[in-house]
mmCIF file of C-alpha atoms in Angstrom:
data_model
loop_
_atom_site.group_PDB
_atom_site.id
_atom_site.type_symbol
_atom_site.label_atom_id
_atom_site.label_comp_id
_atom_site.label_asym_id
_atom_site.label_seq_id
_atom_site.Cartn_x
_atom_site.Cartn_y
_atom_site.Cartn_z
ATOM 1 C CA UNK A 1 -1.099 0.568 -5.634
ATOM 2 C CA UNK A 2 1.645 -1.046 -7.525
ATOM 3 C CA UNK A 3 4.181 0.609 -9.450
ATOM 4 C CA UNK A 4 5.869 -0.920 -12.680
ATOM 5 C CA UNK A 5 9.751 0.547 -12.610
ATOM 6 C CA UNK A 6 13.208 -0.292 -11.080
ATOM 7 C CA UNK A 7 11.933 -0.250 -7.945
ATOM 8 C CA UNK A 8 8.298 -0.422 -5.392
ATOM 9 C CA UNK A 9 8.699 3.433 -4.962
ATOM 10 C CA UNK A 10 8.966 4.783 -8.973
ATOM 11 C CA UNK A 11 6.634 4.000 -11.824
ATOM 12 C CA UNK A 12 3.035 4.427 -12.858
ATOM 13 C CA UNK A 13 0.134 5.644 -10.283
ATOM 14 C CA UNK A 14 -1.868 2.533 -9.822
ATOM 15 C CA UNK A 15 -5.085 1.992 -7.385
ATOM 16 C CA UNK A 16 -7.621 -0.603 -6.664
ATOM 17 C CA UNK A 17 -11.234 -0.154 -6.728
ATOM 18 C CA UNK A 18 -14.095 -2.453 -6.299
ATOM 19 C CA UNK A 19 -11.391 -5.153 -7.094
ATOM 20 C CA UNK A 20 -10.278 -3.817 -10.434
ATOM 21 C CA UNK A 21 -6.894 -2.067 -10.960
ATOM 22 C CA UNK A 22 -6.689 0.978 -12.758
ATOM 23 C CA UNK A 23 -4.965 3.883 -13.377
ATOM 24 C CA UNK A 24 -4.743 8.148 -13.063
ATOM 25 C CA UNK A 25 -4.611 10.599 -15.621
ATOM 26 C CA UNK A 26 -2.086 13.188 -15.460
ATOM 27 C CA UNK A 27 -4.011 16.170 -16.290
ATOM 28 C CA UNK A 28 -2.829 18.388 -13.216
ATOM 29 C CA UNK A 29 -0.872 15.931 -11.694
ATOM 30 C CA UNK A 30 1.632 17.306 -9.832
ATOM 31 C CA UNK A 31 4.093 17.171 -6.897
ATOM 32 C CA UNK A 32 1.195 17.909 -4.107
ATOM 33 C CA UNK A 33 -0.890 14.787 -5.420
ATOM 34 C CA UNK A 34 2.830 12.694 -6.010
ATOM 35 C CA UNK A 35 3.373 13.441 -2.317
ATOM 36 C CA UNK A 36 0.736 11.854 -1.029
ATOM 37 C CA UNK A 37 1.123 8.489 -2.889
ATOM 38 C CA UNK A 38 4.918 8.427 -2.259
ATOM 39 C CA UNK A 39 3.849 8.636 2.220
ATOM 40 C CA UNK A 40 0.770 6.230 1.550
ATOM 41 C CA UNK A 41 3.742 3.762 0.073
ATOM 42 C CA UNK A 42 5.929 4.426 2.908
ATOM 43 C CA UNK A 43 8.498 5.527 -0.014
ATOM 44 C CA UNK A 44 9.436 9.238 1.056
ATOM 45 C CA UNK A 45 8.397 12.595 -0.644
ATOM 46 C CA UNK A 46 7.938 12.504 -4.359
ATOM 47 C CA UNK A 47 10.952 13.908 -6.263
ATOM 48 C CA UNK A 48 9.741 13.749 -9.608
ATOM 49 C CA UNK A 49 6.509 13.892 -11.551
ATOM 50 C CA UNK A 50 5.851 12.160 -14.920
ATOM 51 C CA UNK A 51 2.703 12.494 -17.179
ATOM 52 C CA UNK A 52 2.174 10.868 -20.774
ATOM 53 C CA UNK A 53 2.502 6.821 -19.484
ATOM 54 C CA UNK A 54 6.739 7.585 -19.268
ATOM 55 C CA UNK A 55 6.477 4.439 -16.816
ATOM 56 C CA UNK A 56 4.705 2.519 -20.127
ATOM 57 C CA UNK A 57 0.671 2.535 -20.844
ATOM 58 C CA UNK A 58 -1.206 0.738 -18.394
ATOM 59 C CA UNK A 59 -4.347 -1.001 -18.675
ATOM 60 C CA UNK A 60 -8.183 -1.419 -16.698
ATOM 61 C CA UNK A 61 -9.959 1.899 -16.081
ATOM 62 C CA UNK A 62 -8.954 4.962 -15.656
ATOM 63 C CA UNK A 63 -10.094 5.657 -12.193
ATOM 64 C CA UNK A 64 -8.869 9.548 -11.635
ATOM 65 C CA UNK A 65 -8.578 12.775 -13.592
ATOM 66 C CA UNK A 66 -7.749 15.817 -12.430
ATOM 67 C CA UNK A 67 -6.552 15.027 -8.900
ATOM 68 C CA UNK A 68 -6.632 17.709 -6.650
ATOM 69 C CA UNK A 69 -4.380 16.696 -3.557
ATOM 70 C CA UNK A 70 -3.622 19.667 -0.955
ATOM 71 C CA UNK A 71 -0.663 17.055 0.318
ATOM 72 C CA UNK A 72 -1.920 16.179 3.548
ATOM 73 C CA UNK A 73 -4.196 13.402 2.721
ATOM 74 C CA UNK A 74 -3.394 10.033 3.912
ATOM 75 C CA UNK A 75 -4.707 8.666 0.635
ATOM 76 C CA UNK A 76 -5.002 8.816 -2.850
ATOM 77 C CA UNK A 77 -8.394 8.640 -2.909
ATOM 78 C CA UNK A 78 -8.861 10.979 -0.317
ATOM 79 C CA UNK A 79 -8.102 13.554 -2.570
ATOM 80 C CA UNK A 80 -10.844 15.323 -4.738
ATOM 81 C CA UNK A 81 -11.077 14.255 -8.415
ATOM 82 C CA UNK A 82 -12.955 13.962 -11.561
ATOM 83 C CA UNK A 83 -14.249 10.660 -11.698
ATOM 84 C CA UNK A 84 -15.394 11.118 -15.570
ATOM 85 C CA UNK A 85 -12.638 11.886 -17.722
ATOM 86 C CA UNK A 86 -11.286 12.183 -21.430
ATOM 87 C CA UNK A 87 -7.778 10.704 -20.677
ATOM 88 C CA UNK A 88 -6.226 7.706 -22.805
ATOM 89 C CA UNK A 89 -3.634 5.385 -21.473
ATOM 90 C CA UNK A 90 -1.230 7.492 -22.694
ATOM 91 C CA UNK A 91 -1.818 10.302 -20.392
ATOM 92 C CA UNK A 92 -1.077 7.578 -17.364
ATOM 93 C CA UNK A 93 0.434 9.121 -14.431
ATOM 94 C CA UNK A 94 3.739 8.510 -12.736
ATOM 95 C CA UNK A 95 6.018 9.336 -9.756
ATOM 96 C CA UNK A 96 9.618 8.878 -8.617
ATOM 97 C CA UNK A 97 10.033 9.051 -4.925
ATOM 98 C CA UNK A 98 12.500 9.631 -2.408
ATOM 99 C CA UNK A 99 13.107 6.363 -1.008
ATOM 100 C CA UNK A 100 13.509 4.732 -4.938
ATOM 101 C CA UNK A 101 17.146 3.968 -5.510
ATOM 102 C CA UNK A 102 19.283 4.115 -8.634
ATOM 103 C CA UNK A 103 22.291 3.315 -10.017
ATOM 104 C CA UNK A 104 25.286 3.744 -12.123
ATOM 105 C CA UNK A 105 29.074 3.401 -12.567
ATOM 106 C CA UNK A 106 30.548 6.985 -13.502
ATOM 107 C CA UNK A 107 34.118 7.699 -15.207
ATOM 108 C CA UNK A 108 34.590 4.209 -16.928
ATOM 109 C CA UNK A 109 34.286 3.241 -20.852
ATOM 110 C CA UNK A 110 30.866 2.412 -20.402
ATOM 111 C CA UNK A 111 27.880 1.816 -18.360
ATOM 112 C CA UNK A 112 29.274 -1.187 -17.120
ATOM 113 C CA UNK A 113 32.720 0.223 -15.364
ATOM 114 C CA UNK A 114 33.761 2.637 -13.132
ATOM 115 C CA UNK A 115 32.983 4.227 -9.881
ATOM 116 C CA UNK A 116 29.680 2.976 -7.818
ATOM 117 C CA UNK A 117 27.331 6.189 -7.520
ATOM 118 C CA UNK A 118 23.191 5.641 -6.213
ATOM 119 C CA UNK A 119 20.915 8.144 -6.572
ATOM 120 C CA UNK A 120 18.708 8.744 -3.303
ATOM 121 C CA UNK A 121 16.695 11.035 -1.538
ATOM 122 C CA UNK A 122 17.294 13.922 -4.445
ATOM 123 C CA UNK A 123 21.149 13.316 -4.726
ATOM 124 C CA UNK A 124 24.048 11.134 -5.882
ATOM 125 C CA UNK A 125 26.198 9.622 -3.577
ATOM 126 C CA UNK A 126 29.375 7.460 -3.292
ATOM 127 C CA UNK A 127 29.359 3.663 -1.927
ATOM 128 C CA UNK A 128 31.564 2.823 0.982
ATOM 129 C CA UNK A 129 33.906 -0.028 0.214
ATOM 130 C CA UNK A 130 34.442 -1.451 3.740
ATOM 131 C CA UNK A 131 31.254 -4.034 2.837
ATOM 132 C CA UNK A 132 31.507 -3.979 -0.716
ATOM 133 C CA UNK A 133 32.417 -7.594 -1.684
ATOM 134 C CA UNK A 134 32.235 -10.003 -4.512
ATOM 135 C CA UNK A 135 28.391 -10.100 -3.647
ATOM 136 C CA UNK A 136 27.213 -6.977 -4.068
ATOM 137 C CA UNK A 137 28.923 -5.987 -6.696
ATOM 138 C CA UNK A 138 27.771 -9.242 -8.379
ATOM 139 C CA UNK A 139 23.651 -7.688 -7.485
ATOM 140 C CA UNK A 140 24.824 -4.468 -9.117
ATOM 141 C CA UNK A 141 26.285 -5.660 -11.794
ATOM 142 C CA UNK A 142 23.073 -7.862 -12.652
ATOM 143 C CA UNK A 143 20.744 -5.076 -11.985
ATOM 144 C CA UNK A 144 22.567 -2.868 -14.100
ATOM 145 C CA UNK A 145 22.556 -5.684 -17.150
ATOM 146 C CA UNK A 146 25.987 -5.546 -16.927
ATOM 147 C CA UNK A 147 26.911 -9.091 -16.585
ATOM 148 C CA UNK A 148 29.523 -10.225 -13.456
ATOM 149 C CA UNK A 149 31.954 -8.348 -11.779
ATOM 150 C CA UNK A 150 35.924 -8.895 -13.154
ATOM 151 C CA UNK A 151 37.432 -6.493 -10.871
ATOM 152 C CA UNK A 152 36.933 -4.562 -8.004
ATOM 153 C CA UNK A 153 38.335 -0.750 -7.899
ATOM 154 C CA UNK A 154 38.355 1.986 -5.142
ATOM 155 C CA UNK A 155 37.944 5.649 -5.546
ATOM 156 C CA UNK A 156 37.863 8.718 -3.268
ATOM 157 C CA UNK A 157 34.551 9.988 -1.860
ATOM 158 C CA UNK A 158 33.648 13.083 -3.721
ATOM 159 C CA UNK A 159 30.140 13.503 -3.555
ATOM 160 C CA UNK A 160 28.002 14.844 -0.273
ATOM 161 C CA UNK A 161 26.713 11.498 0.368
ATOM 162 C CA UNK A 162 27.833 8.212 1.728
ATOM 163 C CA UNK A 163 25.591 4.696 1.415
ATOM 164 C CA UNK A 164 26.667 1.415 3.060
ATOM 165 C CA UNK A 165 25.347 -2.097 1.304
ATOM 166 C CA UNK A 166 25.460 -5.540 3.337
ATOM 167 C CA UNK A 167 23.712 -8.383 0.729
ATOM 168 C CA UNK A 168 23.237 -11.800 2.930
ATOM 169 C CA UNK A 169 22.356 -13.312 -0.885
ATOM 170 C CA UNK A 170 21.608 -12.774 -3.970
ATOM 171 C CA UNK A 171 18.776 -10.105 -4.375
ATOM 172 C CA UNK A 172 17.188 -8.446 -7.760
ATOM 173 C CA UNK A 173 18.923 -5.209 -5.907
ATOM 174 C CA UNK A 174 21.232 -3.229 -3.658
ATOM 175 C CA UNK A 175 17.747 -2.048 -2.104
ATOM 176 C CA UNK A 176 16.771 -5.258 -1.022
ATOM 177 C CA UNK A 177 19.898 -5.768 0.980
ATOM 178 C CA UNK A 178 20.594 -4.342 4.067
ATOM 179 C CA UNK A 179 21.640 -0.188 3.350
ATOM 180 C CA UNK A 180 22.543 2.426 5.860
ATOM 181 C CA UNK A 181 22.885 6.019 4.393
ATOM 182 C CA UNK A 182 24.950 8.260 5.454
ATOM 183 C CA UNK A 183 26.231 6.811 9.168
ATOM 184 C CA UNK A 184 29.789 7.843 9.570
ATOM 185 C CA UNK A 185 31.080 5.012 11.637
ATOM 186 C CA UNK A 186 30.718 2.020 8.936
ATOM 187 C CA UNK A 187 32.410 4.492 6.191
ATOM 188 C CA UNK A 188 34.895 5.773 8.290
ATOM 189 C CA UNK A 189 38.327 6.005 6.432
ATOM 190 C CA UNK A 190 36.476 3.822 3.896
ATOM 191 C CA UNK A 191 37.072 4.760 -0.234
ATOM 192 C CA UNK A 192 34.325 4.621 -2.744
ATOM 193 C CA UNK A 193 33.428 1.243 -4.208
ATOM 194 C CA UNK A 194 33.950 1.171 -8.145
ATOM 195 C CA UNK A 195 33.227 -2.212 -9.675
ATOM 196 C CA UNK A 196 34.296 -3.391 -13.737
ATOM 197 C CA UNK A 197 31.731 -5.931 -14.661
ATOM 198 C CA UNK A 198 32.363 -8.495 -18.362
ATOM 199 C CA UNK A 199 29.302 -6.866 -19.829
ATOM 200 C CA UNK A 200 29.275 -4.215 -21.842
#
């Protein structure tokens, strides 16, 4: 399955069968049946479940309705379902799982300023600075729409978490560089990253 979002572990319940793509209708979709499709993706527990196509209206069949996970399947489709239904594309169903990551820069004049924060595993957490360079606050400010970085800023650590970023280039995201989350060592006596990039 493929999800359409910010990153491979949010967006709309996809899966394959007999080589078409298709979709799942959210009529009692909920965090048992999310669960398995965030382990089958290697992407975590689901955090969040989402109903009425919030990850946009997909298209092809819709394959499931009224999935009926327990939580310990391996599979999606492993799970017992109504294979008939009287779902639209509008009632597509979504998940957000543990393992997405997301961003933003708090206590600036905008979006596009402030302090880095990343939302993971169910919580928001600071960014050490001791590898924050010109590069990864270049990826964050691109993934964010935000333009280029102007200036770097430090602030104090005052959330319960702690995530490290190493970028060897210039990826579509922090999550596709190299992350360690909460490992004291690399943040020790570090501050929290804060970046102000030209957008707005």
């Amino acid at each position: 399955r493929r999800a359409t979002a910010r990153s491979r572990c949010e967006g709309r319940v996809e899966m394959e069968q007999a080589g078409a793509w298709g979709t799942v209708c959210d009529d009692a979709w909920d965090l048992a049946d999310a669960n398995v499709v965030c382990r089958q993706l290697r992407c975590g527990w689901a955090m969040r479940v989402h109903g009425n196509a919030t990850f946009g209206r997909g298209s092809g069949p819709i394959l499931r309705d009224e999935v009926g996970c327990k939580g310990h399947e391996e599979h999606l489709w492993d799970c017992p379902a109504v294979l008939e239904h009287d779902c639209s594309h509008k009632e597509d169903a979504g998940v957000v799982c543990s393992e997405h990551q997301e961003w933003r820069l708090s206590g600036g004049q905008d979006g596009c300023a402030g302090r880095v924060e990343v939302f993971f595993r169910g919580t928001w957490s600071t960014v050490c600075d001791s590898t924050w360079y010109k590069l990864e606050a270049s990826v964050l400010c691109h993934t964010l729409g935000c333009g280029e970085p102007i200036r770097q800023l430090n602030f104090s650590h005052t959330l319960p978490g702690r995530m490290l970023y190493q970028c060897e280039s210039h990826q579509p995201s922090l999550a596709h560089c190299q992350w360690t989350f909460n490992k004291s060592a690399p943040c020790h006596q570090s501050r929290a990253a804060g970046v102000v990039c030209n957008g707005t």
